[in-house]
Short mmCIF file of C-alpha atoms in Angstrom, two decimals:
data_model
loop_
_atom_site.label_atom_id
_atom_site.label_comp_id
_atom_site.label_asym_id
_atom_site.label_seq_id
_atom_site.Cartn_x
_atom_site.Cartn_y
_atom_site.Cartn_z
CA MET A 1 0.00 0.00 0.00
CA ASP A 2 3.04 2.28 0.40
CA LEU A 3 1.55 4.26 3.31
CA THR A 4 3.04 7.01 5.43
CA ASN A 5 3.08 6.58 9.21
CA ARG A 6 0.18 9.02 9.45
CA GLU A 7 -1.88 7.04 6.93
CA ALA A 8 -1.01 3.76 8.65
CA PHE A 9 -2.04 5.20 12.02
CA PHE A 10 -5.49 6.30 10.82
CA LYS A 11 -6.04 3.13 8.79
CA ALA A 12 -5.30 1.16 11.96
CA LYS A 13 -7.87 3.28 13.80
CA GLU A 14 -10.48 2.40 11.16
CA ILE A 15 -9.70 -1.33 11.37
CA ILE A 16 -9.86 -1.28 15.17
CA LYS A 17 -13.22 0.51 15.11
CA SER A 18 -14.65 -1.88 12.50
CA LYS A 19 -13.73 -4.84 14.67
CA ASN A 20 -14.99 -3.21 17.87
CA SER A 21 -11.59 -3.70 19.46
CA LYS A 22 -10.09 -1.88 22.44
CA VAL A 23 -6.59 -1.37 21.07
CA THR A 24 -5.29 1.98 22.33
CA ASP A 25 -3.56 4.77 20.44
CA SER A 26 -0.42 4.19 22.49
CA GLU A 27 -0.34 0.57 21.30
CA ILE A 28 -0.59 1.76 17.69
CA TYR A 29 2.33 4.09 18.32
CA GLU A 30 4.32 1.22 19.81
CA LEU A 31 3.72 -0.84 16.67
CA LEU A 32 4.87 2.10 14.53
CA ILE A 33 8.03 2.43 16.63
CA PHE A 34 8.95 -1.19 15.98
CA ALA A 35 7.84 -1.16 12.34
CA ASN A 36 10.23 1.72 11.70
CA GLU A 37 12.94 0.69 14.17
CA PHE A 38 12.49 4.00 15.95
CA SER A 39 13.62 4.54 19.53
CA SER A 40 10.78 6.69 20.87
CA TYR A 41 7.32 8.17 20.37
CA SER A 42 9.01 11.41 19.34
CA ASP A 43 10.57 9.65 16.36
CA VAL A 44 7.10 8.63 15.19
CA ILE A 45 5.83 12.21 15.37
CA ILE A 46 8.89 13.60 13.60
CA ASN A 47 8.49 11.04 10.82
CA PHE A 48 4.69 10.97 10.79
CA ASP A 49 4.46 11.97 7.11
CA LYS A 50 7.26 9.73 5.93
CA LYS A 51 6.76 6.28 4.49
CA ILE A 52 6.42 3.48 7.03
CA ILE A 53 9.50 1.28 6.70
CA ASN A 54 7.90 -2.11 7.37
CA GLU A 55 4.23 -1.92 6.55
CA GLU A 56 3.71 -5.70 6.65
CA PHE A 57 5.17 -5.91 10.15
CA PHE A 58 2.83 -3.17 11.34
CA PHE A 59 -0.41 -4.65 10.02
CA THR A 60 0.29 -8.31 10.80
CA ARG A 61 1.08 -7.45 14.39
CA LEU A 62 -1.85 -5.07 14.58
CA ASP A 63 -4.07 -8.05 13.72
CA ARG A 64 -2.61 -10.02 16.63
CA VAL A 65 -3.21 -7.17 19.08
CA ILE A 66 -6.78 -6.75 17.79
CA GLU A 67 -7.35 -10.47 18.46
CA GLY A 68 -6.39 -9.85 22.08
CA GLU A 69 -2.79 -11.03 22.25
CA PRO A 70 -0.78 -8.92 24.74
CA ILE A 71 1.35 -6.39 22.90
CA GLN A 72 4.32 -7.46 25.02
CA TYR A 73 4.21 -10.88 23.33
CA VAL A 74 3.51 -9.38 19.92
CA LEU A 75 6.63 -7.20 20.15
CA ASN A 76 8.60 -9.57 22.41
CA ILE A 77 9.39 -6.81 24.87
CA ALA A 78 8.14 -5.79 28.31
CA PRO A 79 9.35 -2.77 30.32
CA PHE A 80 10.50 -3.44 33.87
CA LEU A 81 11.93 -0.44 35.73
CA ASP A 82 15.19 0.47 33.95
CA PHE A 83 15.04 -2.45 31.53
CA ASP A 84 13.13 -3.71 28.49
CA PHE A 85 12.99 -7.49 28.88
CA TYR A 86 12.46 -10.03 26.14
CA VAL A 87 9.23 -11.96 26.75
CA ASP A 88 7.13 -14.50 24.89
CA GLU A 89 4.36 -16.95 25.72
CA ARG A 90 6.77 -19.13 27.74
CA VAL A 91 6.87 -16.64 30.62
CA LEU A 92 4.55 -14.36 32.55
CA ILE A 93 4.62 -10.70 31.54
CA PRO A 94 6.28 -8.68 34.36
CA ARG A 95 3.79 -6.56 36.32
CA PRO A 96 4.09 -3.22 38.13
CA GLU A 97 3.55 -5.08 41.41
CA THR A 98 6.74 -7.05 40.78
CA GLU A 99 8.60 -3.83 40.05
CA GLY A 100 7.56 -2.80 43.56
CA LEU A 101 9.09 -5.96 45.01
CA ALA A 102 12.38 -5.31 43.20
CA LEU A 103 12.54 -1.72 44.46
CA LEU A 104 11.62 -2.74 48.00
CA VAL A 105 14.43 -5.29 48.20
CA LYS A 106 16.99 -3.04 46.51
CA ASN A 107 16.24 -0.21 48.94
CA LEU A 108 16.24 -2.45 52.02
CA ILE A 109 19.67 -3.79 51.07
CA ALA A 110 21.14 -0.41 50.20
CA ASP A 111 19.67 1.59 53.08
CA ASN A 112 20.42 -0.92 55.84
CA LYS A 113 23.64 -2.56 54.66
CA ILE A 114 21.94 -5.94 54.37
CA LYS A 115 24.42 -8.69 53.56
CA HIS A 116 23.99 -9.66 49.90
CA LYS A 117 26.99 -11.73 48.88
CA VAL A 118 24.63 -14.43 47.57
CA ILE A 119 21.21 -13.57 46.16
CA ALA A 120 18.66 -16.13 44.92
CA ASP A 121 15.58 -15.51 42.79
CA VAL A 122 13.22 -18.49 42.96
CA CYS A 123 10.60 -18.91 40.21
CA THR A 124 12.58 -16.51 38.06
CA GLY A 125 10.41 -16.60 34.92
CA SER A 126 11.82 -13.98 32.55
CA GLY A 127 14.68 -13.33 34.98
CA CYS A 128 13.61 -9.75 35.68
CA LEU A 129 14.18 -9.81 39.45
CA ALA A 130 17.54 -11.57 39.29
CA ILE A 131 18.87 -9.36 36.53
CA TYR A 132 17.62 -6.15 38.16
CA LEU A 133 19.31 -6.96 41.48
CA LYS A 134 22.51 -8.08 39.74
CA ALA A 135 22.65 -4.71 37.97
CA TYR A 136 22.61 -2.85 41.30
CA PHE A 137 24.71 -5.30 43.30
CA GLU A 138 27.34 -6.26 40.77
CA GLU A 139 29.61 -8.02 43.28
CA SER A 140 26.83 -10.36 44.44
CA LYS A 141 26.59 -13.90 43.16
CA VAL A 142 23.05 -14.26 41.84
CA TYR A 143 21.22 -17.54 41.34
CA ALA A 144 17.97 -17.79 39.38
CA THR A 145 15.89 -20.94 39.60
CA ASP A 146 12.79 -22.25 37.89
CA ILE A 147 11.12 -25.63 37.46
CA HIS A 148 10.58 -24.99 33.74
CA SER A 149 13.38 -25.11 31.18
CA ARG A 150 11.24 -22.91 28.93
CA CYS A 151 11.44 -20.11 31.50
CA LEU A 152 15.16 -20.52 32.02
CA ASP A 153 15.66 -20.30 28.25
CA VAL A 154 13.95 -16.89 28.21
CA ALA A 155 15.80 -15.74 31.34
CA ARG A 156 19.11 -16.68 29.67
CA ILE A 157 18.16 -14.55 26.65
CA ASN A 158 17.67 -11.59 28.98
CA ALA A 159 20.85 -12.27 30.95
CA GLU A 160 22.81 -12.28 27.69
CA LYS A 161 20.99 -9.15 26.50
CA PHE A 162 22.01 -7.22 29.61
CA LYS A 163 25.38 -8.95 30.08
CA ALA A 164 24.33 -10.16 33.53
CA ASN A 165 26.32 -13.00 35.05
CA ILE A 166 23.48 -15.08 36.49
CA HIS A 167 23.79 -18.70 37.64
CA PHE A 168 20.73 -20.60 36.43
CA LEU A 169 19.41 -23.71 38.15
CA GLN A 170 16.44 -25.88 37.18
CA GLY A 171 14.27 -27.46 39.85
CA ASN A 172 11.09 -27.23 41.88
CA MET A 173 10.63 -24.45 44.44
CA CYS A 174 13.74 -24.16 46.65
CA GLU A 175 15.17 -27.61 45.86
CA PRO A 176 18.05 -26.37 43.63
CA LEU A 177 19.35 -24.12 46.40
CA LYS A 178 20.02 -27.09 48.67
CA ASP A 179 22.81 -28.22 46.36
CA ILE A 180 24.81 -25.00 46.01
CA GLU A 181 28.01 -24.53 47.99
CA GLU A 182 27.15 -21.09 49.43
CA ARG A 183 24.45 -20.06 51.83
CA VAL A 184 21.91 -17.53 50.54
CA ASP A 185 21.87 -14.06 52.10
CA VAL A 186 18.91 -12.66 50.15
CA LEU A 187 16.06 -14.71 48.72
CA ILE A 188 13.46 -13.06 46.52
CA SER A 189 10.50 -14.77 44.89
CA ASN A 190 7.35 -14.03 42.95
CA PRO A 191 5.84 -17.53 42.88
CA PRO A 192 2.40 -18.64 41.71
CA TYR A 193 0.04 -17.53 44.46
CA ALA A 194 -3.53 -17.36 43.13
CA PRO A 195 -5.54 -20.27 44.64
CA ASN A 196 -7.77 -20.43 41.53
CA ASP A 197 -8.36 -18.61 38.27
CA SER A 198 -11.71 -17.05 39.19
CA GLU A 199 -10.28 -13.52 39.47
CA ILE A 200 -7.92 -13.77 36.52
CA GLU A 201 -8.75 -11.91 33.30
CA GLU A 202 -9.79 -14.07 30.35
CA LYS A 203 -7.04 -12.49 28.24
CA VAL A 204 -4.43 -13.56 30.77
CA LYS A 205 -5.81 -17.11 30.96
CA LYS A 206 -5.82 -17.37 27.17
CA TYR A 207 -2.30 -16.14 26.47
CA GLU A 208 -0.11 -16.30 29.58
CA PRO A 209 1.21 -19.46 31.33
CA ILE A 210 -1.40 -20.18 33.97
CA ASP A 211 1.00 -22.34 35.98
CA ALA A 212 2.99 -19.19 36.73
CA ILE A 213 -0.09 -17.67 38.37
CA VAL A 214 -2.22 -20.39 39.99
CA THR A 215 -1.27 -22.95 42.63
CA PRO A 216 -3.76 -25.29 44.41
CA SER A 217 -3.15 -23.54 47.71
CA GLY A 218 -2.25 -19.87 47.59
CA THR A 219 0.50 -20.47 50.17
CA THR A 220 2.06 -23.69 48.80
CA PHE A 221 5.33 -22.11 47.72
CA TYR A 222 5.81 -19.99 50.84
CA GLU A 223 5.26 -22.98 53.12
CA ASN A 224 7.90 -24.89 51.16
CA TYR A 225 10.39 -22.03 51.57
CA PHE A 226 9.64 -21.63 55.29
CA LYS A 227 9.83 -25.37 55.97
CA ASN A 228 13.23 -25.71 54.29
CA TYR A 229 14.95 -22.35 54.86
CA THR A 230 17.58 -23.76 57.24
CA LYS A 231 18.90 -25.90 54.38
CA PHE A 232 19.91 -22.98 52.16
CA MET A 233 19.66 -19.61 53.97
CA ASN A 234 22.54 -18.04 55.87
CA ASP A 235 22.56 -19.15 59.50
CA ASP A 236 23.05 -15.81 61.21
CA LYS A 237 21.66 -13.13 58.89
CA PHE A 238 19.27 -13.20 55.96
CA LEU A 239 16.50 -11.38 54.10
CA MET A 240 13.58 -13.16 52.42
CA ALA A 241 11.12 -11.18 50.31
CA PHE A 242 8.03 -12.34 48.46
CA GLU A 243 5.20 -11.11 46.31
CA ILE A 244 1.95 -12.42 47.79
CA ASN A 245 -1.79 -12.46 47.20
CA TYR A 246 -3.51 -9.48 48.82
CA ASP A 247 -5.62 -11.61 51.20
CA GLU A 248 -2.97 -13.98 52.60
CA GLU A 249 -1.58 -11.94 55.52
CA ASN A 250 -3.21 -14.06 58.23
CA LYS A 251 -2.27 -17.42 56.68
CA LEU A 252 1.31 -16.35 56.09
CA THR A 253 1.63 -14.96 59.61
CA GLU A 254 0.53 -18.35 60.98
CA LEU A 255 3.08 -20.14 58.80
CA ILE A 256 5.90 -17.83 59.93
CA LYS A 257 5.05 -18.49 63.56
CA LYS A 258 4.94 -22.22 62.84
CA TYR A 259 8.22 -22.62 60.96
CA PHE A 260 10.38 -19.86 62.48
CA VAL A 261 9.35 -20.62 66.06
CA ASN A 262 12.92 -21.22 67.31
CA GLU A 263 14.43 -18.10 65.75
CA ASP A 264 15.68 -15.19 67.81
CA ASN A 265 16.08 -11.70 66.36
CA LEU A 266 13.55 -12.37 63.59
CA GLN A 267 11.21 -9.69 62.25
CA PHE A 268 8.70 -9.65 59.43
CA GLU A 269 6.52 -7.04 57.78
CA PHE A 270 3.82 -6.82 55.11
CA TYR A 271 4.01 -3.96 52.62
CA LYS A 272 1.40 -2.53 50.26
CA ASP A 273 1.72 -2.19 46.49
CA ILE A 274 0.93 0.80 44.27
CA TYR A 275 -2.76 -0.11 44.47
CA ASN A 276 -2.65 0.06 48.29
CA LEU A 277 -3.10 -3.71 48.65
CA PRO A 278 -0.94 -5.93 50.89
CA ARG A 279 1.39 -7.41 48.26
CA TYR A 280 4.83 -8.04 49.79
CA LEU A 281 6.16 -10.02 52.72
CA VAL A 282 9.68 -9.41 54.05
CA ILE A 283 11.33 -11.61 56.67
CA LEU A 284 14.59 -10.42 58.21
CA LYS A 285 16.89 -12.28 60.60
CA GLY A 286 19.91 -11.03 62.50
CA TYR A 287 19.45 -7.28 62.09
CA LYS A 288 18.41 -4.58 64.53
CA ASP A 289 14.72 -4.18 65.26
CA GLY A 290 12.79 -1.50 63.45
CA ILE A 291 14.36 -1.80 60.00
CA LEU A 292 11.16 -3.17 58.50
CA ASN A 293 8.98 -0.58 60.22
CA LYS A 294 10.50 2.27 58.27
CA LYS A 295 7.80 3.34 55.80
#
């Protein structure tokens, strides 16, 4: 058709309207950025009346977005704080809530001189948490584990993309950490925590890996970590941080009291996410009281 970016933009608007789709203008702009190999929205505006470089790319991917496929999978990219991670249907798309977990842990380590010689990210998925923390704590040895080789394959793509020296281990829950030589100082995890799929959007259930979201009991993974922590966490000092379901505070508190009953100098705190919902649990051993109460 030999269209300009302007013509392609308004033709896309017509197609979207004819199909009663909810594709946004910003998503159209994102498709134009990639179709032209631009670096920003500004580049699209500057070149709005110039010929679109890859018209076929633009319209074939527009069709996929109109059908409901997440644009992150269509373009194989998902923003996460300072990074743009490669993603596809093998891994869950990183969420803003998980960005909050990364920032929480980074700030706790930096502000309180938390020991972080060895960091472990369990259920790593795309590798976003492991790679983010490695970028800020370059001297730390970072392990990333997942039960699925498909996830580790994607995480390796991202580690190579960002030149992050991550040690990948395959295995269920915390099992791989029992076999490493070092003890873990910081454990971070965003495991499956939805007890069922009743509250999950149909679009998510259709396109994203449901086993990264749902587990029979919403606390299955946390109980496994708590039950086995003495086998892989540092004996005297450690930090454990988790993304959790918003309604699990009471259950998780009971599990902490059950499995950490013999620990002295242990503190834990629940933190809220950007939507003001309880979303993070932090457990800290061996540090002065009050660190986790700083809001």
